[in-house]
Every structure is written in C-alpha cells, then in structure tokens.
Amino acid sequence: MQTSSPARIRAMTEAGYWGSETLHAILQARLGDAAERIAVVDQPNKEELTGLRARRISYAELDQLSDRLAARLLERGLKHGDRLLVQLPNISELVLCYYAASKLGVVTSPLPIQYAGYEIGRFARTLRPAAMLTLTRFREQELARQAEQALDAVPLWTLQDDWLDQAQESDAALASHRRQHPGDANDILTVVWTSGTTGTPKGVPRSHNMWRAMADNTMAAGEYQPGEVLLAPFPLVNMAALGGFLFPSVLSGSTLVLHQPMDPPMFLRQIQQERVNFTIAPPALLNRLAQQPELWARCDFSSVRAFGSGSVPLSPAMIEVIEGQYGKPIINFYGSNEGISLFSTPATAPSPEYRARMFPRFGAPDMPWRGNAHESITTRVIDPASGEEILQPELPGELCISGPAVFDGYLDDADEGVFTPDGLFRTGDLVAICGDPPHYYRIVGRCKDIINRGGMKISPAELDILLEGFPGLVEAAVCAYPDPQLEEKICACVVPAQGSAAPDLAALCDWLQSKGIARFKLPERLEVFTALPRNPVGKVVRGELQQQVSQRGTSP
C-alpha cells in the first residue's frame, strides 16, 4: 500500500529527505555495530499488568524474535498489504509487532489501550483489517473479550508468550515471503488514528519515510546521541512515541525502555535503575518535580541529559526551575499524527517564556533558523474562512504545513478542504505570529474550539493555561455553554487538589483579571469535577467536557 504520488516520491528522494530503508532494514544495519546492545526493556511490573513475562532484548534478539512473530502471523494467513488492527500496551511485543509487520509488508494500525468495544468496532469498519491482535487482559481490562464483542467476522488473535518460541517449519515460508516482498520505504507502515480537523476519528496512513522524517526532526531537536537510553512513557500508537522513540531508538542504536500506564514512582524508578539519558515526560510530572525540590533530591537524575515535553502548553516557571536550578534542558515538542513537527529548544528559544509557549517559524521565509527542520518544510498562517495568508503578528489564523513528515491524506477519505490549493496540510490549529522579532508561532487553540461570545472570539486554550496556575487546582479547562443573548458563554471546569476546597467563581475571575485578561473572557459559570475528560495523550476532550456541562443544566 502506497499513498504518495510518483512525483512526490521523486521530489522528496531527490531532495534527500526520503531514502530507501524500511524499518526492518534500519534494524539490519544496527546488527553490524550494536548486535549485543540492549534494544528494548520492559517495565518491571509487566507480568502483573499483562500476564506476559518482562524481557530485556538485544538488537540481535530483536531481529530474531520479530522473525518468529512474523512467521506466526504468516502461518495464520496474513499477507503482504494486509491491515492488522493491534491493541497492545507499551510492551516489547508491540515493538516486535512493528518490526514483524515491516518484514511482512503488513500495515499495522495500533489502537490506544484505553479504547473499548465501541471504538474498536468503529475503527474496524473503517480499516477493514484482515485480523486483530491483542492480549487477554491489561490490568483489569479484558482486552480480548471486548474486542471479540466488537468485531464482526474479523479474526481475533490473542498474543501469548509461546508465540515467540522457535518455529523451525515456518522459517522457509518467511524467507520465501521476504524474497517476494522485500519492502519499499514508501510503503505504508502504519495507520494511526486522530480526530482530524473535523472532530471525527480518521485513519492516518504513514510510510516508513514519513516516520523517519519525523524522527530526524525529533532527534535533531533532542540532540539524541548514539547508544543512549531512552524512556518512552507515551503509548507507542502515535506521533509522540513512534516518531520520538521507536524510529529514533533504532536509528541511533539506543536502548528503548518502555513504560505504561503513567505511574510516577515507577517512571522515576526506571530513570534511576536504567540510567536513562532522555525522556519525553508529561508536563504534570515535570511541574511536580519543579514544585517539590525534596522529590527531586530523593531521586538520582545524574544520567538524564535533557527532558522533552509537550501536548499542552508548558509552564515557564517549571522550565526556570528544571533548567536553571536542576541543570536539565527542556525541549518543547509540538506535533500531530498527520505530520506537524515543530519544536522549541534552548538554542531556538532561550527564554523560558518563549520556550513554554512559542515555536520557531520553521519553513517561513526570511527566518534566521538553520537545519533540516527549517529547510525541509513550509509553514504558513491563513485566515480559516478566506484562505488568505496572515502575516500580521498577534492575528490568529490556521497553521498550514507541508514537508517530508506530512501525510498524503486520510484513509479512504475525499480530504475535501484538508489541503490548501498548493498542497499544504490545513492543521485545524490556530496560531498567532508572535515574538520580538516575530519569528515564532504561538498556539492559541483549535479552529473548532473557538468560543463565540457575542461576536467576540475567545480561545479556550489561553484561559486553560492561566487557570492551571490557580492555587489548589490539579486540573482546569474552559468550554462554551449556550446563551440566548450572546450565543455562547464560558464555563470554567476545575478539579480541586486533594484536601483543597473548590474555589468560587468570583475568586477565579479575580485571579484571571490579576493576569491582565479582558473582562469579556471571564468565565460566567463554574463546575467542579473529579477529573476532566482527556484523550490517550492527555489533551482535554473539549467536546465531551462541553457535553458534561450541558447535562448539568444551564444555570450558573
């Protein structure tokens, strides 16, 4: 399966942004210089979580075990070009699955472990997989049972430890298959899932070359070093982990340490025991480390070279502490499954205020930036309604991007309106040109998230950032609720910290006004929650939040 046109393949190859190596070909190259180096490490409590034993796998074993898994899948009838739906947590078997599928020319479509039968059925109807691979259980979640109930005439395979036992009779069949189908770096390796620009989940086909291009940018931003130890706490099902860990680990011959679900004590234990050099940590955990010096002092972070973070705006105060007092650089990543790949580093944004909320305008004309990210992509800000380019600072518009990491279009979708007439992906993200000089983008929200209060357009993300600093809250976000006069008003949704009382609306508004925001942006309703709805990578699902607020009635 390929989605890129011959013209795009030719242009990207001639420019040097795409090559000829598949994922498994990159692994073969590592066997010459890192065969005995540890490639993948399971977290210590894997057996408790899944029933499968924890493994430490060398690069030679990674090649051997992925051969065995490929042979097992071939025995079960999987063919070149088939689509395989996969629901596995961050365990070594998921890593093996990617390499095995690469060797077979099979398209892997990974699902977050949080999804249940409703989502599985919906994705299966869109993907039309040849089979689904999962586990019997993850913690108390009965994965196989929920998948079986959701699937209609799709074979369901439950992974067991003995799948990786040697199967001599399959070796010849696998060797024959690989001779017939050696693989192409422009073949689709994965179909990952995203809300897209419309809010409806869509499949995002991505080739080996697209993933490698994203990995190249991530590795440059994080200054990955050969043979490092990388700790992956985000699910290996999307951009953050596949582009930030799976491909970079094999490209740099590094050790990939796996973690899931996010368990801060276990995460900190792995950093120390595995002597981790780099990880992309959730903002909430970094905030906690910055706010609790005694917690930082109890742990040994001497091996850590730098931290990455992202998915939500970062706290400048956190960066000041982690970087200024603890001496660990912070890299702010911004990306998407479709192929957005921006980052803000100490070199491109020395100020914590800039690094926390701004990203260099890579790919825009007349910028001072250098390097592959700037040279290989094009970015532009347009008016969402007219499509006209916006060059004026602080005027929000839709970010558009093209480059070697950007996908070709959603799975089996007409893609009407997804790309500009000259081929840039319309991300659906609202940004404003900012900075002094204006060499940066600031994310201000999503096009469909904008709150319309009496004709005044308000970005909820802006208020989220401010509210998260209110004392005594662990989570905070805003959403719209209907109003007959103004069309929409703003509701503040908060989760108080344990032992803290919920704030009243007046105190919350006073706090916001002390930050200098306009009065028309102040919330006119307050709702208290035990937790805010979030997607698998930690972003607030604003549509669901709005629905929950609506179900509570309309009076403040």
Coordinates of C-alpha atoms in Angstrom, one line a residue:
M1 CA 0.0 0.0 0.0
Q2 CA 1.4 3.4 -1.0
T3 CA -0.3 6.8 -0.8
S4 CA 2.4 9.1 -2.1
S5 CA 2.4 10.0 -5.8
P6 CA 5.4 9.2 -8.0
A7 CA 6.0 12.9 -8.3
R8 CA 6.2 13.4 -4.5
I9 CA 8.4 10.4 -4.1
R10 CA 10.7 11.6 -6.7
A11 CA 10.9 15.2 -5.3
M12 CA 11.5 14.1 -1.7
T13 CA 14.1 11.5 -2.7
E14 CA 16.0 13.9 -5.0
A15 CA 16.0 16.5 -2.2
G16 CA 17.5 13.9 0.2
Y17 CA 14.6 13.9 2.6
W18 CA 13.4 10.4 1.8
G19 CA 15.5 7.3 1.4
S20 CA 15.2 3.6 0.7
E21 CA 15.4 2.0 4.1
T22 CA 12.3 0.3 5.7
L23 CA 12.1 0.0 9.5
H24 CA 13.4 -3.6 9.4
A25 CA 16.2 -2.6 7.0
I26 CA 17.4 0.0 9.6
L27 CA 17.4 -2.8 12.2
Q28 CA 19.5 -4.9 9.9
A29 CA 22.1 -2.0 9.7
R30 CA 22.2 -1.9 13.5
L31 CA 23.2 -5.6 13.7
G32 CA 26.6 -4.7 12.3
D33 CA 27.5 -2.3 15.1
A34 CA 25.1 -3.0 18.0
A35 CA 24.0 -6.6 17.8
E36 CA 24.7 -7.3 21.5
R37 CA 23.5 -3.9 22.8
I38 CA 20.1 -4.0 24.7
A39 CA 17.5 -2.7 22.3
V40 CA 14.2 -3.0 24.3
V41 CA 13.5 -3.2 28.0
D42 CA 10.1 -3.9 29.5
Q43 CA 9.0 -2.2 32.7
P44 CA 9.4 -4.4 35.8
N45 CA 5.8 -5.0 36.6
K46 CA 4.8 -6.1 33.0
E47 CA 3.8 -9.6 34.1
E48 CA 1.5 -8.2 36.8
L49 CA -0.1 -5.9 34.2
T50 CA -0.4 -8.3 31.3
G51 CA 0.4 -11.9 32.3
L52 CA 3.4 -11.8 29.9
R53 CA 7.0 -12.0 31.2
A54 CA 9.2 -9.0 31.2
R55 CA 12.0 -9.1 28.7
R56 CA 15.4 -7.4 28.0
I57 CA 16.0 -7.8 24.3
S58 CA 19.3 -7.2 22.4
Y59 CA 19.3 -5.9 18.9
A60 CA 20.2 -9.4 17.7
E61 CA 17.2 -10.8 19.6
L62 CA 15.0 -8.1 18.3
D63 CA 15.7 -9.3 14.8
Q64 CA 15.3 -12.9 15.8
L65 CA 12.1 -12.5 17.8
S66 CA 10.5 -10.3 15.2
D67 CA 11.2 -13.0 12.7
R68 CA 9.4 -15.5 14.9
L69 CA 6.4 -13.2 15.3
A70 CA 6.4 -12.6 11.5
A71 CA 6.4 -16.3 10.9
R72 CA 3.5 -16.8 13.4
L73 CA 1.4 -14.1 11.6
L74 CA 2.3 -15.6 8.2
E75 CA 1.1 -19.0 9.5
R76 CA -2.2 -17.5 10.4
G77 CA -2.8 -16.3 6.9
L78 CA -1.6 -12.7 7.0
K79 CA -0.4 -11.5 3.6
H80 CA 1.6 -8.7 2.1
G81 CA -0.5 -5.5 2.1
D82 CA -3.0 -6.7 4.7
R83 CA -4.1 -4.4 7.5
L84 CA -3.6 -5.6 11.1
L85 CA -5.5 -3.9 13.9
V86 CA -3.4 -4.0 17.1
Q87 CA -4.3 -3.1 20.7
L88 CA -1.3 -3.6 23.0
P89 CA 0.2 -1.5 25.7
N90 CA 3.8 -0.4 25.8
I91 CA 5.4 -3.8 25.9
S92 CA 8.2 -5.4 24.0
E93 CA 5.7 -7.5 21.9
L94 CA 4.3 -4.2 20.5
V95 CA 7.8 -3.2 19.4
L96 CA 8.3 -6.6 17.9
C97 CA 5.0 -6.3 16.1
Y98 CA 6.1 -3.2 14.2
Y99 CA 9.3 -4.9 13.0
A100 CA 7.4 -8.1 12.1
A101 CA 4.8 -6.2 10.1
S102 CA 7.6 -4.3 8.4
K103 CA 9.2 -7.6 7.4
L104 CA 5.9 -8.9 6.0
G105 CA 4.8 -5.7 4.3
V106 CA 1.7 -5.6 6.6
V107 CA 0.1 -2.3 7.6
T108 CA -0.1 -2.0 11.4
S109 CA -3.0 0.0 12.9
P110 CA -2.4 0.5 16.6
L111 CA -5.2 1.5 19.0
P112 CA -4.7 3.1 22.4
I113 CA -5.2 0.7 25.2
Q114 CA -8.0 3.0 26.6
Y115 CA -10.3 2.3 23.8
A116 CA -13.2 -0.2 24.3
G117 CA -15.6 -2.0 22.1
Y118 CA -17.4 1.0 20.6
E119 CA -14.2 2.5 19.3
I120 CA -12.8 -0.9 18.2
G121 CA -15.9 -1.6 16.1
R122 CA -15.8 1.8 14.5
F123 CA -12.1 1.7 13.6
A124 CA -12.5 -1.9 12.2
R125 CA -15.3 -0.8 9.9
T126 CA -13.1 2.0 8.5
L127 CA -9.9 0.0 8.4
R128 CA -11.3 -3.4 7.1
P129 CA -8.5 -5.4 8.8
A130 CA -7.5 -8.9 8.0
A131 CA -7.2 -9.6 11.7
M132 CA -6.8 -8.1 15.1
L133 CA -4.0 -8.8 17.6
T134 CA -4.4 -8.1 21.3
L135 CA -3.9 -9.5 24.8
T136 CA -6.2 -11.4 27.2
R137 CA -6.0 -8.6 29.6
F138 CA -4.3 -5.4 30.7
R139 CA -4.7 -4.8 34.4
E140 CA -8.4 -5.4 35.0
Q141 CA -9.4 -4.6 31.4
E142 CA -10.4 -7.7 29.5
L143 CA -9.0 -6.7 26.1
A144 CA -9.7 -9.9 24.2
R145 CA -13.3 -10.1 25.4
Q146 CA -14.2 -6.5 24.5
A147 CA -12.5 -6.9 21.0
E148 CA -14.4 -10.2 20.4
Q149 CA -17.7 -8.5 21.2
A150 CA -16.9 -5.5 18.9
L151 CA -15.6 -7.4 15.8
D152 CA -17.8 -8.8 13.1
A153 CA -16.2 -11.6 11.1
V154 CA -12.6 -10.3 11.8
P155 CA -10.2 -13.0 13.2
L156 CA -9.0 -12.2 16.7
W157 CA -5.6 -13.3 17.8
T158 CA -4.6 -13.2 21.5
L159 CA -0.8 -12.9 21.9
Q160 CA 0.9 -15.4 24.3
D161 CA 4.5 -15.9 25.4
D162 CA 4.8 -19.1 23.4
W163 CA 4.2 -17.1 20.2
L164 CA 7.9 -16.2 20.3
D165 CA 9.1 -19.8 20.7
Q166 CA 11.1 -21.0 17.7
A167 CA 9.0 -22.4 14.9
Q168 CA 11.5 -24.1 12.5
E169 CA 8.9 -25.2 10.0
S170 CA 8.0 -21.5 9.4
D171 CA 11.5 -20.2 8.6
A172 CA 11.4 -21.3 4.9
A173 CA 8.0 -19.8 4.4
L174 CA 9.1 -16.5 5.9
A175 CA 12.3 -16.4 3.9
S176 CA 10.3 -17.0 0.7
H177 CA 7.8 -14.3 1.5
R178 CA 10.6 -11.8 2.1
R179 CA 12.3 -12.6 -1.1
Q180 CA 9.0 -11.9 -3.0
H181 CA 8.2 -8.8 -0.9
P182 CA 11.5 -7.1 0.1
G183 CA 9.7 -3.9 1.1
D184 CA 9.8 -0.3 0.0
A185 CA 10.4 2.7 2.2
N186 CA 7.4 4.4 0.6
D187 CA 5.0 1.6 1.6
I188 CA 2.6 2.5 4.4
L189 CA 3.8 1.1 7.7
T190 CA 1.1 2.3 10.0
V191 CA -2.5 3.7 10.0
V192 CA -2.7 5.7 13.2
W193 CA -5.8 7.4 14.4
T194 CA -6.6 11.1 15.0
S195 CA -9.6 13.4 15.4
G196 CA -8.5 15.1 12.2
T197 CA -9.7 18.7 11.5
T198 CA -13.4 17.8 11.7
G199 CA -13.5 16.1 15.1
T200 CA -14.4 12.7 13.6
P201 CA -11.7 10.0 14.1
K202 CA -9.8 9.3 10.9
G203 CA -7.1 6.9 9.9
V204 CA -3.7 8.5 9.1
P205 CA -1.6 6.3 6.7
R206 CA 2.1 6.9 7.2
S207 CA 5.0 5.4 5.3
H208 CA 8.5 4.4 6.6
N209 CA 9.9 7.5 5.0
M210 CA 7.3 9.8 6.7
W211 CA 8.1 8.3 10.1
R212 CA 11.8 8.6 9.5
A213 CA 11.5 12.3 8.5
M214 CA 9.6 13.0 11.7
A215 CA 12.2 11.1 13.7
D216 CA 15.0 13.1 12.1
N217 CA 13.4 16.3 13.3
T218 CA 12.8 14.9 16.8
M219 CA 16.4 13.6 17.1
A220 CA 17.8 17.0 16.0
A221 CA 15.7 18.9 18.5
G222 CA 16.5 16.5 21.3
E223 CA 20.1 16.1 20.3
Y224 CA 19.9 12.3 20.6
Q225 CA 23.2 10.6 20.9
P226 CA 24.3 7.1 19.7
G227 CA 23.8 4.3 22.2
E228 CA 21.7 6.4 24.7
V229 CA 19.0 5.0 27.0
L230 CA 15.5 6.4 26.0
L231 CA 12.5 6.1 28.3
A232 CA 9.1 6.1 26.4
P233 CA 6.1 6.8 28.7
F234 CA 3.7 7.7 25.9
P235 CA 1.8 4.9 24.1
L236 CA 3.5 3.5 21.0
V237 CA 0.5 4.2 18.9
N238 CA 1.0 7.8 17.7
M239 CA 3.4 10.6 16.8
A240 CA 5.0 11.2 20.2
A241 CA 6.2 7.7 20.7
L242 CA 6.6 6.3 17.2
G243 CA 8.4 9.4 15.9
G244 CA 10.1 10.2 19.2
F245 CA 11.2 6.7 20.3
L246 CA 10.6 3.7 18.0
F247 CA 12.4 5.1 15.0
P248 CA 15.0 7.2 16.8
S249 CA 16.0 4.3 19.0
V250 CA 16.9 2.0 16.1
L251 CA 18.4 4.9 14.1
S252 CA 20.7 5.8 17.0
G253 CA 21.3 2.2 18.2
S254 CA 19.8 3.2 21.6
T255 CA 18.1 1.3 24.3
L256 CA 14.3 1.8 24.4
V257 CA 12.9 1.5 27.9
L258 CA 9.1 1.1 27.9
H259 CA 6.5 2.5 30.4
Q260 CA 2.7 2.4 30.6
P261 CA 0.4 3.3 32.3
M262 CA 1.9 6.5 33.6
D263 CA 3.0 5.7 37.2
P264 CA 5.2 8.5 38.6
P265 CA 7.0 6.3 41.2
M266 CA 7.7 3.6 38.6
F267 CA 8.8 6.2 36.0
L268 CA 11.3 7.7 38.4
R269 CA 12.5 4.3 39.4
Q270 CA 13.1 3.4 35.8
I271 CA 15.1 6.6 35.2
Q272 CA 17.4 5.7 38.0
Q273 CA 17.7 1.9 37.5
E274 CA 18.1 2.1 33.7
R275 CA 20.3 5.2 33.8
V276 CA 18.0 7.0 31.4
N277 CA 19.6 9.8 29.3
F278 CA 16.5 11.2 27.6
T279 CA 12.7 11.0 28.0
I280 CA 9.6 12.9 27.0
A281 CA 7.8 13.5 30.2
P282 CA 4.2 14.6 30.9
P283 CA 4.1 18.3 31.8
A284 CA 2.2 17.5 35.1
L285 CA 5.2 15.3 36.2
L286 CA 7.7 18.0 35.4
N287 CA 5.6 20.6 37.2
R288 CA 5.6 18.3 40.3
L289 CA 9.3 17.9 40.2
A290 CA 9.8 21.6 39.9
Q291 CA 7.4 22.4 42.7
Q292 CA 8.7 19.8 45.1
P293 CA 12.5 20.1 45.5
E294 CA 12.5 17.4 48.1
L295 CA 11.2 14.9 45.5
W296 CA 13.9 15.9 43.0
A297 CA 16.5 15.5 45.8
R298 CA 15.3 12.0 46.7
C299 CA 15.9 10.8 43.1
D300 CA 19.1 10.4 41.1
F301 CA 18.8 12.3 37.9
S302 CA 22.5 12.4 37.1
S303 CA 22.2 10.2 34.0
V304 CA 19.5 12.5 32.4
R305 CA 20.8 14.7 29.7
A306 CA 17.6 16.5 28.9
F307 CA 13.8 16.3 29.2
G308 CA 11.3 16.7 26.4
S309 CA 7.7 17.6 26.9
G310 CA 4.6 18.8 25.1
S311 CA 1.0 18.0 24.2
V312 CA -0.2 21.0 26.3
P313 CA 1.5 24.5 26.9
L314 CA 4.3 24.3 29.3
S315 CA 4.9 26.3 32.5
P316 CA 7.7 28.9 32.2
A317 CA 8.2 28.6 35.9
M318 CA 8.8 24.9 35.5
I319 CA 11.4 25.4 32.8
E320 CA 13.1 28.0 35.0
V321 CA 13.5 25.5 37.9
I322 CA 14.3 22.3 35.9
E323 CA 16.7 24.1 33.7
G324 CA 18.0 26.9 35.9
Q325 CA 18.2 25.2 39.2
Y326 CA 18.5 21.5 38.3
G327 CA 20.6 21.9 35.1
K328 CA 18.4 19.8 32.8
P329 CA 17.4 21.4 29.4
I330 CA 13.8 21.3 28.4
I331 CA 12.7 20.8 24.8
N332 CA 9.1 21.6 23.9
F333 CA 7.6 19.4 21.1
Y334 CA 4.6 20.2 19.0
G335 CA 3.4 17.6 16.5
S336 CA 0.5 15.6 15.2
N337 CA -0.1 12.2 13.6
E338 CA -0.7 14.0 10.3
G339 CA 2.9 15.2 10.3
I340 CA 3.2 18.5 12.2
S341 CA 6.8 18.6 13.5
L342 CA 7.8 21.8 15.4
F343 CA 10.0 22.2 18.4
S344 CA 11.3 24.8 20.7
T345 CA 14.8 24.3 22.2
P346 CA 17.2 26.2 24.4
A347 CA 19.1 27.2 21.2
T348 CA 16.0 28.5 19.3
A349 CA 14.1 29.9 22.3
P350 CA 16.5 30.7 25.2
S351 CA 13.8 32.5 27.3
P352 CA 11.5 30.1 29.3
E353 CA 8.6 32.4 28.5
Y354 CA 9.2 31.8 24.8
R355 CA 10.1 28.1 25.0
A356 CA 7.0 27.3 27.0
R357 CA 4.5 28.7 24.5
M358 CA 6.2 29.6 21.3
F359 CA 7.7 27.6 18.4
P360 CA 10.1 28.9 15.7
R361 CA 8.5 29.6 12.4
F362 CA 10.4 26.8 10.6
G363 CA 9.8 26.9 6.8
A364 CA 8.6 30.5 6.7
P365 CA 10.6 33.0 4.5
D366 CA 13.2 35.3 6.0
M367 CA 13.7 33.5 9.2
P368 CA 17.1 33.1 11.0
W369 CA 16.8 29.3 11.6
R370 CA 19.1 26.7 10.2
G371 CA 18.9 22.9 9.9
N372 CA 16.8 20.2 8.4
A373 CA 13.5 21.1 10.0
H374 CA 13.6 24.7 8.6
E375 CA 14.9 23.7 5.2
S376 CA 12.6 20.7 4.6
I377 CA 9.2 22.1 5.5
T378 CA 6.9 25.0 4.6
T379 CA 4.7 26.7 7.1
R380 CA 2.1 29.4 6.6
V381 CA -0.8 31.0 8.6
I382 CA -4.1 31.6 6.8
D383 CA -7.5 33.0 7.5
P384 CA -9.6 29.9 8.1
A385 CA -12.6 31.4 6.2
S386 CA -10.9 33.1 3.2
G387 CA -7.7 31.1 2.9
E388 CA -5.7 34.4 2.6
E389 CA -2.3 34.4 4.2
I390 CA -1.9 36.2 7.5
L391 CA 1.4 38.0 8.1
Q392 CA 0.3 40.4 10.9
P393 CA 1.6 39.5 14.3
E394 CA -1.0 38.5 17.0
L395 CA -3.8 37.9 14.5
P396 CA -4.9 34.3 14.9
G397 CA -5.1 32.0 11.9
E398 CA -4.9 28.4 10.8
L399 CA -1.4 26.8 10.7
C400 CA -0.7 25.1 7.4
I401 CA 2.3 22.9 6.7
S402 CA 4.0 20.7 4.1
G403 CA 7.2 18.6 4.2
P404 CA 8.6 15.1 4.2
A405 CA 6.9 14.1 7.5
V406 CA 3.4 15.2 6.4
F407 CA 0.9 12.5 5.3
D408 CA -0.8 12.3 1.9
G409 CA -4.4 12.3 3.2
Y410 CA -6.8 10.4 5.5
L411 CA -7.6 6.8 4.9
D412 CA -10.4 6.2 2.3
D413 CA -11.4 9.9 2.6
A414 CA -12.0 12.5 0.0
D415 CA -10.0 15.0 2.0
E416 CA -12.0 17.9 0.8
G417 CA -10.7 21.1 2.4
V418 CA -7.8 19.3 4.2
F419 CA -5.1 20.7 2.0
T420 CA -4.6 24.2 0.5
P421 CA -4.7 24.5 -3.3
D422 CA -0.9 24.4 -3.3
G423 CA -0.7 21.3 -1.1
L424 CA -0.2 22.4 2.5
F425 CA -2.0 20.5 5.2
R426 CA -4.6 22.6 7.0
T427 CA -3.9 21.5 10.6
G428 CA -7.0 23.0 12.2
D429 CA -4.7 24.5 14.8
L430 CA -5.0 28.3 15.4
V431 CA -1.7 30.1 15.8
A432 CA -0.6 33.7 16.0
I433 CA 2.7 35.0 14.7
C434 CA 4.5 36.4 17.8
G435 CA 7.8 37.3 19.4
D436 CA 10.2 40.2 19.2
P437 CA 11.2 40.0 16.4
P438 CA 8.1 38.0 15.2
H439 CA 10.0 34.8 14.4
Y440 CA 7.7 32.5 16.4
Y441 CA 4.2 30.9 16.4
R442 CA 2.1 30.7 19.5
I443 CA -0.6 28.0 19.6
V444 CA -3.9 29.7 20.6
G445 CA -6.3 26.8 20.1
R446 CA -8.3 24.8 17.6
C447 CA -10.4 26.3 14.9
K448 CA -13.4 24.4 16.1
D449 CA -12.7 25.2 19.8
I450 CA -13.2 28.9 19.4
I451 CA -15.8 30.3 21.8
N452 CA -18.1 33.0 20.2
R453 CA -19.3 35.3 23.0
G454 CA -21.5 38.0 21.4
G455 CA -19.2 38.1 18.3
M456 CA -16.0 38.2 20.3
K457 CA -13.9 35.1 19.5
I458 CA -12.1 33.6 22.5
S459 CA -9.5 30.9 22.5
P460 CA -10.2 28.4 25.4
A461 CA -6.6 27.2 25.4
E462 CA -5.5 30.7 26.5
L463 CA -7.7 30.5 29.6
D464 CA -6.7 26.9 30.3
I465 CA -3.1 28.0 30.7
L466 CA -4.0 30.7 33.2
L467 CA -6.4 28.6 35.2
E468 CA -3.9 25.8 35.7
G469 CA -1.9 28.2 37.8
F470 CA -4.7 28.9 40.2
P471 CA -3.7 27.6 43.7
G472 CA -5.3 24.4 44.9
L473 CA -6.3 23.0 41.5
V474 CA -4.9 19.9 39.8
E475 CA -6.8 20.4 36.5
A476 CA -8.6 23.2 34.9
A477 CA -10.1 23.9 31.5
V478 CA -12.9 26.0 30.0
C479 CA -15.7 25.3 27.5
A480 CA -18.6 27.0 26.0
Y481 CA -22.2 26.8 27.1
P482 CA -25.2 28.2 25.2
D483 CA -26.7 31.6 25.9
P484 CA -29.8 33.1 24.2
Q485 CA -28.4 36.6 24.0
L486 CA -24.7 36.2 23.5
E487 CA -24.8 32.7 21.7
E488 CA -22.1 31.3 24.0
K489 CA -20.7 32.0 27.4
I490 CA -17.7 30.5 29.2
C491 CA -17.7 27.8 31.9
A492 CA -14.7 27.1 34.0
C493 CA -14.3 23.4 34.8
V494 CA -12.0 22.6 37.7
V495 CA -10.6 19.7 39.7
P496 CA -9.5 20.7 43.2
A497 CA -6.4 19.2 44.7
Q498 CA -7.0 16.6 47.5
G499 CA -7.7 18.4 50.7
S500 CA -8.4 21.7 48.9
A501 CA -11.8 23.4 48.7
A502 CA -13.3 24.3 45.3
P503 CA -12.8 28.0 44.5
D504 CA -15.8 30.2 44.0
L505 CA -16.4 31.9 40.7
A506 CA -15.6 35.4 42.0
A507 CA -12.2 34.2 43.2
L508 CA -11.4 32.6 40.0
C509 CA -12.3 35.7 38.0
D510 CA -10.3 37.9 40.3
W511 CA -7.3 35.6 39.6
L512 CA -7.8 35.8 35.9
Q513 CA -8.1 39.6 36.0
S514 CA -4.9 39.8 38.0
K515 CA -3.2 38.3 35.0
G516 CA -4.5 41.1 32.8
I517 CA -7.0 39.4 30.6
A518 CA -10.0 41.3 29.2
R519 CA -13.3 41.1 31.1
F520 CA -15.2 39.6 28.2
K521 CA -13.0 36.5 28.6
L522 CA -14.0 35.9 32.2
P523 CA -16.0 32.7 32.9
E524 CA -19.6 33.2 34.0
R525 CA -20.1 29.7 35.3
L526 CA -18.1 27.3 37.4
E527 CA -18.4 23.5 37.5
V528 CA -16.4 21.2 39.8
F529 CA -15.2 17.7 38.5
T530 CA -13.3 14.8 39.9
A531 CA -11.4 14.5 36.6
L532 CA -11.5 16.2 33.2
P533 CA -12.1 14.0 30.1
R534 CA -8.8 13.6 28.3
N535 CA -7.7 11.6 25.2
P536 CA -4.9 9.0 25.4
V537 CA -2.1 11.6 25.1
G538 CA -3.5 13.8 27.8
K539 CA -5.3 16.5 26.0
V540 CA -8.7 17.7 27.3
V541 CA -11.5 16.5 25.0
R542 CA -13.4 19.8 25.0
G543 CA -16.4 18.4 23.1
E544 CA -17.0 15.8 25.8
L545 CA -16.4 18.4 28.6
Q546 CA -19.0 20.7 27.0
Q547 CA -21.5 17.8 26.8
Q548 CA -21.0 17.0 30.5
V549 CA -21.5 20.7 31.4
S550 CA -24.7 20.8 29.3
Q551 CA -26.0 17.7 31.1
R552 CA -25.7 19.6 34.4
G553 CA -28.1 22.3 33.3
T554 CA -27.7 25.9 32.2
S555 CA -27.8 28.0 35.4
P556 CA -24.5 29.3 36.7

